[in-house]
CSV table of C-alpha atoms in Angstrom, one decimal:
chain,number,residue,atom,x,y,z
J,1,ALA,CA,-70.7,7.4,-42.9
J,2,ASN,CA,-71.0,6.9,-39.2
J,3,PRO,CA,-69.5,9.9,-37.3
J,4,GLU,CA,-68.5,7.7,-34.3
J,5,SER,CA,-66.5,5.4,-36.5
J,6,SER,CA,-64.0,8.1,-37.3
J,7,ASN,CA,-63.0,8.5,-33.6
J,8,THR,CA,-62.3,4.9,-32.9
J,9,CYS,CA,-59.2,2.9,-33.8
J,10,SER,CA,-59.7,0.3,-36.4
J,11,SER,CA,-58.4,-3.2,-35.7
J,12,THR,CA,-58.5,-6.6,-37.3
J,13,PRO,CA,-58.2,-10.0,-35.7
J,14,SER,CA,-54.8,-10.5,-37.4
J,15,SER,CA,-53.3,-7.1,-36.4
J,16,THR,CA,-52.8,-5.0,-33.3
J,17,PRO,CA,-54.8,-1.9,-32.7
J,18,ALA,CA,-53.7,1.1,-34.8
J,19,CYS,CA,-53.4,3.3,-31.6
J,20,PRO,CA,-52.3,2.1,-28.1
J,21,PRO,CA,-54.7,2.4,-25.2
J,22,ALA,CA,-54.6,5.7,-23.4
J,23,SER,CA,-52.6,5.7,-20.1
J,24,PRO,CA,-52.2,8.4,-17.5
J,25,ALA,CA,-49.1,10.5,-17.9
J,26,GLN,CA,-46.3,9.6,-15.4
J,27,PRO,CA,-43.4,11.8,-14.6
J,28,CYS,CA,-39.9,10.5,-15.5
J,29,ALA,CA,-38.1,10.1,-12.2
J,30,SER,CA,-34.3,10.4,-12.1
J,31,PRO,CA,-32.5,7.1,-11.2
J,32,ILE,CA,-30.4,8.8,-8.6
J,33,LEU,CA,-33.4,10.4,-6.9
J,34,ALA,CA,-35.3,7.2,-7.1
J,35,ARG,CA,-32.3,5.4,-5.5
J,36,TYR,CA,-32.0,7.7,-2.5
J,37,SER,CA,-35.7,8.4,-2.0
J,38,ALA,CA,-36.0,5.2,-0.1
J,39,TYR,CA,-33.6,6.5,2.6
J,40,SER,CA,-34.8,8.7,5.4
J,41,VAL,CA,-33.0,11.8,6.5
J,42,HIS,CA,-31.9,10.0,9.6
J,43,ASP,CA,-30.1,7.3,7.6
J,44,LEU,CA,-28.4,9.9,5.4
J,45,MET,CA,-27.2,11.8,8.5
J,46,ILE,CA,-25.7,8.6,10.0
J,47,GLY,CA,-24.0,7.9,6.7
J,48,ALA,CA,-22.5,11.4,6.6
J,49,VAL,CA,-21.2,11.1,10.1
J,50,ALA,CA,-19.7,7.7,9.4
J,51,PHE,CA,-18.0,9.1,6.3
J,52,CYS,CA,-16.5,12.0,8.2
J,53,ILE,CA,-15.2,9.7,10.9
J,54,VAL,CA,-13.6,7.3,8.4
J,55,GLY,CA,-12.1,10.2,6.5
J,56,TYR,CA,-10.7,11.7,9.6
J,57,LEU,CA,-9.1,8.4,10.6
J,58,ALA,CA,-7.6,8.0,7.1
J,59,VAL,CA,-6.1,11.5,7.0
J,60,SER,CA,-4.7,11.0,10.6
J,61,LEU,CA,-3.1,7.7,9.7
J,62,ALA,CA,-1.7,9.2,6.5
J,63,PHE,CA,-0.1,12.2,8.4
J,64,SER,CA,1.1,9.8,11.1
J,65,PHE,CA,2.8,7.6,8.6
J,66,ILE,CA,4.4,10.6,6.8
J,67,PHE,CA,5.9,12.2,10.0
J,68,THR,CA,6.8,8.9,11.6
J,69,TYR,CA,8.3,7.0,8.7
J,70,VAL,CA,8.6,9.2,5.6
J,71,GLY,CA,10.6,11.7,7.5
J,72,ASN,CA,10.2,14.7,9.8
J,73,THR,CA,13.0,16.7,8.1
J,74,PRO,CA,12.7,18.3,4.6
J,75,GLY,CA,15.6,16.3,3.2
J,76,SER,CA,14.4,12.9,4.3
J,77,PHE,CA,10.8,13.8,3.4
J,78,ILE,CA,11.6,14.7,-0.1
J,79,GLY,CA,14.0,11.8,-0.5
J,80,ASN,CA,11.5,9.2,0.8
J,81,THR,CA,8.7,10.7,-1.3
J,82,LEU,CA,10.8,10.3,-4.5
J,83,TRP,CA,11.9,6.9,-3.4
J,84,LEU,CA,8.3,5.7,-2.8
J,85,ALA,CA,7.2,7.2,-6.2
J,86,CYS,CA,10.0,5.4,-8.0
J,87,GLY,CA,9.3,2.0,-6.7
J,88,GLY,CA,9.9,2.0,-3.0
J,89,TRP,CA,6.3,1.1,-2.4
J,90,MET,CA,7.2,-2.4,-3.5
J,91,GLY,CA,8.7,-2.9,-0.1
J,92,MET,CA,5.2,-3.8,1.0
J,93,TYR,CA,6.0,-7.2,-0.5
J,94,TYR,CA,8.4,-7.9,2.4
J,95,TYR,CA,5.7,-7.0,4.9
J,96,PHE,CA,3.3,-9.3,3.2
J,97,LEU,CA,5.8,-12.2,3.3
J,98,GLY,CA,6.6,-11.3,6.9
J,99,TRP,CA,3.0,-11.6,8.0
J,100,LEU,CA,2.7,-14.9,6.2
J,101,LEU,CA,5.7,-16.3,8.0
J,102,CYS,CA,4.5,-14.9,11.4
J,103,MET,CA,1.2,-16.8,10.9
J,104,THR,CA,3.1,-20.0,10.9
J,105,ILE,CA,4.5,-19.3,14.4
J,106,VAL,CA,7.7,-21.0,13.7
J,107,GLY,CA,8.5,-18.4,11.0
J,108,ILE,CA,8.3,-15.5,13.4
J,109,PRO,CA,12.1,-14.9,13.6
J,110,LEU,CA,12.3,-14.8,9.8
J,111,GLY,CA,9.2,-12.6,9.6
J,112,ARG,CA,10.8,-10.0,11.9
J,113,GLN,CA,13.8,-9.7,9.6
J,114,LEU,CA,11.5,-9.2,6.6
J,115,PHE,CA,9.8,-6.3,8.5
J,116,LYS,CA,13.2,-4.7,8.8
J,117,MET,CA,13.8,-5.1,5.1
J,118,GLY,CA,10.3,-3.8,4.3
J,119,ARG,CA,10.8,-0.6,6.4
J,120,LEU,CA,14.2,0.1,5.0
J,121,SER,CA,13.1,-0.7,1.4
J,122,MET,CA,10.2,1.8,1.6
J,123,VAL,CA,11.6,4.7,3.6
J,124,PRO,CA,15.4,4.5,3.8
J,125,PHE,CA,16.2,8.2,4.1
J,126,GLY,CA,16.6,9.3,7.7
J,127,MET,CA,17.1,5.7,8.8
J,128,HIS,CA,20.2,4.3,10.6
J,129,THR,CA,21.4,0.7,10.7
J,130,SER,CA,23.7,-0.7,13.3
J,131,TYR,CA,24.7,-4.1,14.7
J,132,GLY,CA,24.6,-4.7,18.4
J,133,GLN,CA,26.3,-7.5,20.3
J,134,MET,CA,25.1,-10.6,18.5
J,135,SER,CA,24.7,-14.0,20.1
J,136,PRO,CA,26.1,-17.2,18.5
J,137,LEU,CA,22.6,-18.2,17.4
J,138,GLN,CA,22.2,-14.9,15.5
J,139,VAL,CA,25.6,-15.4,13.9
J,140,ILE,CA,24.6,-18.9,12.7
J,141,ALA,CA,21.2,-17.5,11.5
J,142,ASN,CA,23.0,-14.8,9.5
J,143,ILE,CA,25.3,-17.4,7.9
J,144,LEU,CA,22.3,-19.6,6.9
J,145,TRP,CA,20.4,-16.5,5.6
J,146,SER,CA,23.3,-15.4,3.5
J,147,VAL,CA,23.9,-18.8,2.0
J,148,LEU,CA,20.3,-19.6,1.2
J,149,PHE,CA,19.0,-16.4,-0.3
J,150,GLY,CA,20.6,-13.4,1.3
J,151,TRP,CA,23.4,-13.2,-1.3
J,152,GLU,CA,20.8,-12.8,-4.1
J,153,LEU,CA,19.2,-9.8,-2.4
J,154,PHE,CA,22.7,-8.4,-1.6
J,155,LEU,CA,23.7,-8.6,-5.3
J,156,ALA,CA,20.5,-6.9,-6.4
J,157,SER,CA,21.1,-4.0,-4.1
J,158,LEU,CA,24.8,-3.8,-5.1
J,159,VAL,CA,23.9,-3.6,-8.8
J,160,SER,CA,21.3,-1.0,-8.1
J,161,ALA,CA,23.8,1.1,-6.1
J,162,VAL,CA,26.4,0.9,-8.8
J,163,PHE,CA,23.9,1.9,-11.5
J,164,LEU,CA,22.6,4.9,-9.5
J,165,ALA,CA,26.1,6.0,-8.5
J,166,CYS,CA,27.1,6.1,-12.2
J,167,THR,CA,24.3,8.6,-12.9
J,168,ILE,CA,25.8,11.1,-10.5
J,169,VAL,CA,22.4,12.6,-9.6
J,170,GLY,CA,21.4,9.2,-8.2
J,171,ILE,CA,24.3,9.1,-5.6
J,172,PRO,CA,21.9,9.8,-2.7
J,173,PHE,CA,19.8,6.9,-3.7
J,174,ALA,CA,22.9,4.7,-4.1
J,175,LEU,CA,23.8,5.4,-0.5
J,176,GLN,CA,20.4,4.1,0.6
J,177,HIS,CA,21.1,0.8,-1.3
J,178,LEU,CA,24.2,0.5,0.8
J,179,LYS,CA,22.0,0.3,3.9
J,180,LEU,CA,19.8,-2.3,2.1
J,181,MET,CA,22.9,-4.4,1.4
J,182,ARG,CA,23.6,-4.8,5.1
J,183,VAL,CA,20.0,-5.9,6.0
J,184,CYS,CA,19.8,-8.1,2.9
J,185,LEU,CA,23.0,-10.0,3.7
J,186,ALA,CA,22.8,-10.3,7.5
J,187,PRO,CA,19.6,-9.0,9.1
J,188,PHE,CA,19.8,-10.8,12.4
J,189,GLY,CA,21.0,-8.5,15.1
J,190,LEU,CA,20.7,-5.5,12.9
J,191,ALA,CA,18.8,-2.5,14.3
J,192,VAL,CA,16.9,-0.2,11.9
J,193,GLU,CA,16.2,3.1,13.6
J,194,LYS,CA,15.5,6.7,12.8
J,195,SER,CA,18.6,8.8,12.7
J,196,LYS,CA,19.0,11.1,15.7
C-alpha cells in the first residue's frame, strides 16, 4: 500500500471530492459591526449632534404645545389629556381638511373655520368661545354653513353631550361638546380663545 495515498482525498469523475479544499480561517464578523465599520468617527459625531438637535426641537415643540394648547392649569391639562386620549386627537382631521381648502385659495374662508373646529375639538378645556359683531356677509355664510352640513355636526355634538351628561362623571366632557355645538353650527364670526 502506498503511504501517500492514505493522506489524499479519493475522487472519481462522477463524484465530488470526499473532502473540500482547505481554506484559511476567517473570523465571523458581526453584521452590526460590519455595517458601521464603514463610517468614520467624524461621520458618527455629526450624526450624534444632528440626533441631539432634532431631539431637542421635538421635545421643545411638545412642551410648547402642552403649555400653549393643552392647558397651563392643572384642571385644563388633565381634562385635555383625557380628551385627547379618548379620541380628541381625531380633531386633526379638521386641520387636514382646512389645509386642503386653503390650498385652493378660494376655500381659505372655509379652511379658517375648520381650524377653529380642529382646535376646539382637540383641546376644548380652558378654551372660550364668543361671537363678536358680525357683518351681513358672515351671517349669510353661517346660514349657508348650517343648511349645507353644519346641522349634521351640530347633531353629532348634541348626541355626544347628552350621552356624556347621562353618565354623570362625563358632565365636564358634555360641557365641552356644548362649545363644539356653537362652532359646528355657526363658525363665522366666532372667536376661539384661551380662557383668561
